[in-house]
């Protein structure tokens, strides 16, 4: 089984990072869509670190993990 997680990284005014993970993201995401949504998250002012609200986009990536379950039941 392939498990995907969208990872979004932001920075606050002092350079501290805040990572947001989204399980089971939409399959049709692209650079423009992800950037626009990250900008909207910044503009909403709901994300913050100990140093204050996030103010810039740092990076974004899709993480894929392969999982193989054992039938032990």
CSV table of N, CA and C in Angstrom, one decimal:
chain,number,residue,atom,x,y,z
A,1,UNK,N,0.8,-1.2,0.0
A,1,UNK,CA,0.0,0.0,0.0
A,1,UNK,C,0.9,1.2,0.0
A,2,UNK,N,0.6,2.2,-0.8
A,2,UNK,CA,1.3,3.5,-0.9
A,2,UNK,C,0.5,4.5,-0.2
A,3,UNK,N,1.2,5.2,0.8
A,3,UNK,CA,0.5,6.2,1.6
A,3,UNK,C,1.2,7.6,1.2
A,4,UNK,N,0.4,8.6,0.9
A,4,UNK,CA,1.0,9.9,0.6
A,4,UNK,C,0.6,10.9,1.6
A,5,UNK,N,1.5,11.8,1.9
A,5,UNK,CA,1.3,12.9,2.8
A,5,UNK,C,1.9,14.2,2.2
A,6,UNK,N,1.1,15.2,2.1
A,6,UNK,CA,1.6,16.5,1.6
A,6,UNK,C,2.2,17.3,2.8
A,7,UNK,N,3.4,17.7,2.7
A,7,UNK,CA,4.2,18.4,3.7
A,7,UNK,C,4.3,19.9,3.3
A,8,UNK,N,3.9,20.8,4.2
A,8,UNK,CA,4.0,22.2,3.9
A,8,UNK,C,4.8,22.9,5.0
A,9,UNK,N,5.8,23.6,4.6
A,9,UNK,CA,6.7,24.2,5.6
A,9,UNK,C,6.7,25.7,5.4
A,10,UNK,N,6.5,26.4,6.6
A,10,UNK,CA,6.4,27.9,6.6
A,10,UNK,C,7.5,28.4,7.6
A,11,UNK,N,7.8,29.7,7.5
A,11,UNK,CA,8.7,30.4,8.4
A,11,UNK,C,8.0,31.6,9.0
A,12,UNK,N,8.4,31.9,10.3
A,12,UNK,CA,7.9,33.1,10.9
A,12,UNK,C,8.9,34.2,10.7
A,13,UNK,N,8.7,35.4,11.3
A,13,UNK,CA,9.6,36.5,11.1
A,13,UNK,C,11.0,36.3,11.6
A,14,UNK,N,11.2,35.4,12.6
A,14,UNK,CA,12.5,35.1,13.1
A,14,UNK,C,13.1,33.9,12.5
A,15,UNK,N,12.5,33.3,11.5
A,15,UNK,CA,13.1,32.2,10.7
A,15,UNK,C,12.8,30.8,11.3
A,16,UNK,N,11.9,30.7,12.3
A,16,UNK,CA,11.5,29.5,12.9
A,16,UNK,C,10.5,28.8,11.9
A,17,UNK,N,10.6,27.5,11.7
A,17,UNK,CA,9.8,26.8,10.8
A,17,UNK,C,8.6,26.1,11.5
A,18,UNK,N,7.5,26.0,10.7
A,18,UNK,CA,6.3,25.3,11.2
A,18,UNK,C,5.9,24.4,10.0
A,19,UNK,N,5.8,23.1,10.3
A,19,UNK,CA,5.4,22.1,9.3
A,19,UNK,C,4.0,21.7,9.5
A,20,UNK,N,3.3,21.6,8.4
A,20,UNK,CA,1.9,21.2,8.4
A,20,UNK,C,1.8,19.9,7.5
A,21,UNK,N,1.3,18.8,8.0
A,21,UNK,CA,1.2,17.6,7.2
A,21,UNK,C,-0.3,17.3,6.9
A,22,UNK,N,-0.6,17.0,5.7
A,22,UNK,CA,-1.9,16.7,5.3
A,22,UNK,C,-2.0,15.3,4.7
A,23,UNK,N,-2.7,14.4,5.4
A,23,UNK,CA,-2.8,13.0,4.9
A,23,UNK,C,-3.8,12.9,3.8
A,24,UNK,N,-3.6,12.0,2.9
A,24,UNK,CA,-4.5,11.7,1.8
A,24,UNK,C,-4.8,13.0,1.0
A,25,UNK,N,-3.8,13.7,0.5
A,25,UNK,CA,-4.1,14.9,-0.3
A,25,UNK,C,-4.7,14.5,-1.7
A,26,UNK,N,-5.3,15.5,-2.3
A,26,UNK,CA,-5.9,15.3,-3.7
A,26,UNK,C,-4.7,14.9,-4.6
A,27,UNK,N,-5.1,14.0,-5.6
A,27,UNK,CA,-4.1,13.5,-6.5
A,27,UNK,C,-3.7,14.5,-7.6
A,28,UNK,N,-4.5,15.5,-7.9
A,28,UNK,CA,-4.2,16.4,-9.0
A,28,UNK,C,-3.6,17.7,-8.6
A,29,UNK,N,-2.8,17.7,-7.5
A,29,UNK,CA,-2.1,18.9,-7.0
A,29,UNK,C,-1.0,19.3,-7.9
A,30,UNK,N,-0.7,20.6,-8.1
A,30,UNK,CA,0.5,21.0,-8.8
A,30,UNK,C,1.1,22.2,-8.1
A,31,UNK,N,2.2,22.7,-8.6
A,31,UNK,CA,3.0,23.8,-7.9
A,31,UNK,C,2.1,25.0,-7.7
A,32,UNK,N,1.3,25.4,-8.7
A,32,UNK,CA,0.5,26.6,-8.5
A,32,UNK,C,-0.6,26.5,-7.5
A,33,UNK,N,-1.2,25.3,-7.5
A,33,UNK,CA,-2.3,25.1,-6.5
A,33,UNK,C,-1.8,25.1,-5.1
A,34,UNK,N,-0.7,24.4,-4.9
A,34,UNK,CA,-0.1,24.3,-3.5
A,34,UNK,C,0.4,25.6,-3.1
A,35,UNK,N,1.1,26.4,-3.9
A,35,UNK,CA,1.5,27.7,-3.6
A,35,UNK,C,0.4,28.6,-3.2
A,36,UNK,N,-0.7,28.6,-4.0
A,36,UNK,CA,-1.9,29.5,-3.7
A,36,UNK,C,-2.5,29.1,-2.4
A,37,UNK,N,-2.6,27.8,-2.1
A,37,UNK,CA,-3.2,27.4,-0.8
A,37,UNK,C,-2.3,27.8,0.4
A,38,UNK,N,-1.0,27.7,0.2
A,38,UNK,CA,-0.1,28.1,1.2
A,38,UNK,C,-0.1,29.6,1.5
A,39,UNK,N,-0.3,30.4,0.4
A,39,UNK,CA,-0.4,31.8,0.6
A,39,UNK,C,-1.7,32.1,1.3
A,40,UNK,N,-2.8,31.4,1.0
A,40,UNK,CA,-4.0,31.6,1.7
A,40,UNK,C,-3.9,31.3,3.2
A,41,UNK,N,-3.2,30.2,3.5
A,41,UNK,CA,-3.0,29.9,4.9
A,41,UNK,C,-2.2,31.0,5.6
A,42,UNK,N,-1.2,31.6,5.0
A,42,UNK,CA,-0.5,32.7,5.6
A,42,UNK,C,-1.4,33.9,5.8
A,43,UNK,N,-2.2,34.2,4.8
A,43,UNK,CA,-3.1,35.4,4.9
A,43,UNK,C,-4.2,35.2,5.9
A,44,UNK,N,-4.5,34.0,6.2
A,44,UNK,CA,-5.6,33.7,7.2
A,44,UNK,C,-5.1,33.9,8.6
A,45,UNK,N,-3.7,33.9,8.8
A,45,UNK,CA,-3.1,34.2,10.1
A,45,UNK,C,-3.5,33.2,11.2
A,46,UNK,N,-3.7,31.9,10.8
A,46,UNK,CA,-4.1,30.9,11.8
A,46,UNK,C,-2.9,30.1,12.2
A,47,UNK,N,-1.8,30.1,11.5
A,47,UNK,CA,-0.6,29.3,11.8
A,47,UNK,C,0.4,30.2,12.5
A,48,UNK,N,1.0,29.6,13.6
A,48,UNK,CA,2.0,30.4,14.3
A,48,UNK,C,3.0,29.5,14.9
A,49,UNK,N,4.2,30.0,15.2
A,49,UNK,CA,5.2,29.4,16.0
A,49,UNK,C,5.3,30.0,17.4
A,50,UNK,N,6.2,29.7,18.2
A,50,UNK,CA,6.4,30.3,19.5
A,50,UNK,C,6.8,31.8,19.3
A,51,UNK,N,7.4,32.1,18.1
A,51,UNK,CA,7.8,33.5,17.9
A,51,UNK,C,6.8,34.3,17.2
A,52,UNK,N,5.6,33.8,16.8
A,52,UNK,CA,4.6,34.6,16.2
A,52,UNK,C,4.0,33.9,15.0
A,53,UNK,N,3.2,34.6,14.3
A,53,UNK,CA,2.5,34.0,13.1
A,53,UNK,C,3.5,33.8,11.9
A,54,UNK,N,3.2,32.7,11.2
A,54,UNK,CA,4.0,32.4,10.0
A,54,UNK,C,3.9,33.5,9.0
A,55,UNK,N,4.9,33.8,8.2
A,55,UNK,CA,4.9,34.9,7.3
A,55,UNK,C,5.4,34.6,5.9
A,56,UNK,N,6.1,33.5,5.8
A,56,UNK,CA,6.6,33.2,4.4
A,56,UNK,C,6.5,31.6,4.2
A,57,UNK,N,6.5,31.3,2.9
A,57,UNK,CA,6.5,29.9,2.4
A,57,UNK,C,8.0,29.5,2.5
A,58,UNK,N,8.2,28.3,3.0
A,58,UNK,CA,9.6,27.7,3.0
A,58,UNK,C,9.7,26.7,1.9
A,59,UNK,N,8.9,25.6,2.0
A,59,UNK,CA,9.0,24.6,1.0
A,59,UNK,C,7.7,23.7,1.1
A,60,UNK,N,7.5,22.9,0.1
A,60,UNK,CA,6.4,21.9,0.1
A,60,UNK,C,6.8,20.7,-0.7
A,61,UNK,N,6.4,19.6,-0.2
A,61,UNK,CA,6.7,18.3,-0.9
A,61,UNK,C,5.7,17.2,-0.6
A,62,UNK,N,5.7,16.3,-1.5
A,62,UNK,CA,4.8,15.1,-1.3
A,62,UNK,C,5.7,14.0,-0.8
A,63,UNK,N,5.3,13.4,0.3
A,63,UNK,CA,6.0,12.3,0.9
A,63,UNK,C,5.2,11.0,0.6
A,64,UNK,N,5.9,10.0,0.1
A,64,UNK,CA,5.3,8.7,-0.2
A,64,UNK,C,5.9,7.6,0.6
A,65,UNK,N,5.1,6.9,1.3
A,65,UNK,CA,5.6,5.8,2.1
A,65,UNK,C,4.9,4.5,1.6
A,66,UNK,N,5.7,3.5,1.4
A,66,UNK,CA,5.2,2.2,1.0
A,66,UNK,C,5.1,1.3,2.2
A,67,UNK,N,3.9,0.7,2.4
A,67,UNK,CA,3.6,-0.1,3.5
A,67,UNK,C,3.2,-1.5,3.1
A,68,UNK,N,3.7,-2.5,3.7
A,68,UNK,CA,3.3,-3.9,3.5
A,68,UNK,C,2.9,-4.5,4.8
A,69,UNK,N,1.6,-4.9,4.9
A,69,UNK,CA,1.1,-5.5,6.1
A,69,UNK,C,1.3,-7.0,6.1
A,70,UNK,N,1.6,-7.5,7.3
A,70,UNK,CA,1.7,-8.9,7.5
A,70,UNK,C,0.4,-9.5,7.9
A,71,UNK,N,0.0,-10.7,7.4
A,71,UNK,CA,-1.2,-11.3,7.8
A,71,UNK,C,-0.9,-12.2,9.0
A,72,UNK,N,-1.0,-11.6,10.2
A,72,UNK,CA,-0.7,-12.4,11.4
A,72,UNK,C,-1.9,-12.6,12.3
A,73,UNK,N,-3.1,-12.3,11.8
A,73,UNK,CA,-4.3,-12.4,12.6
A,73,UNK,C,-4.9,-13.7,12.5
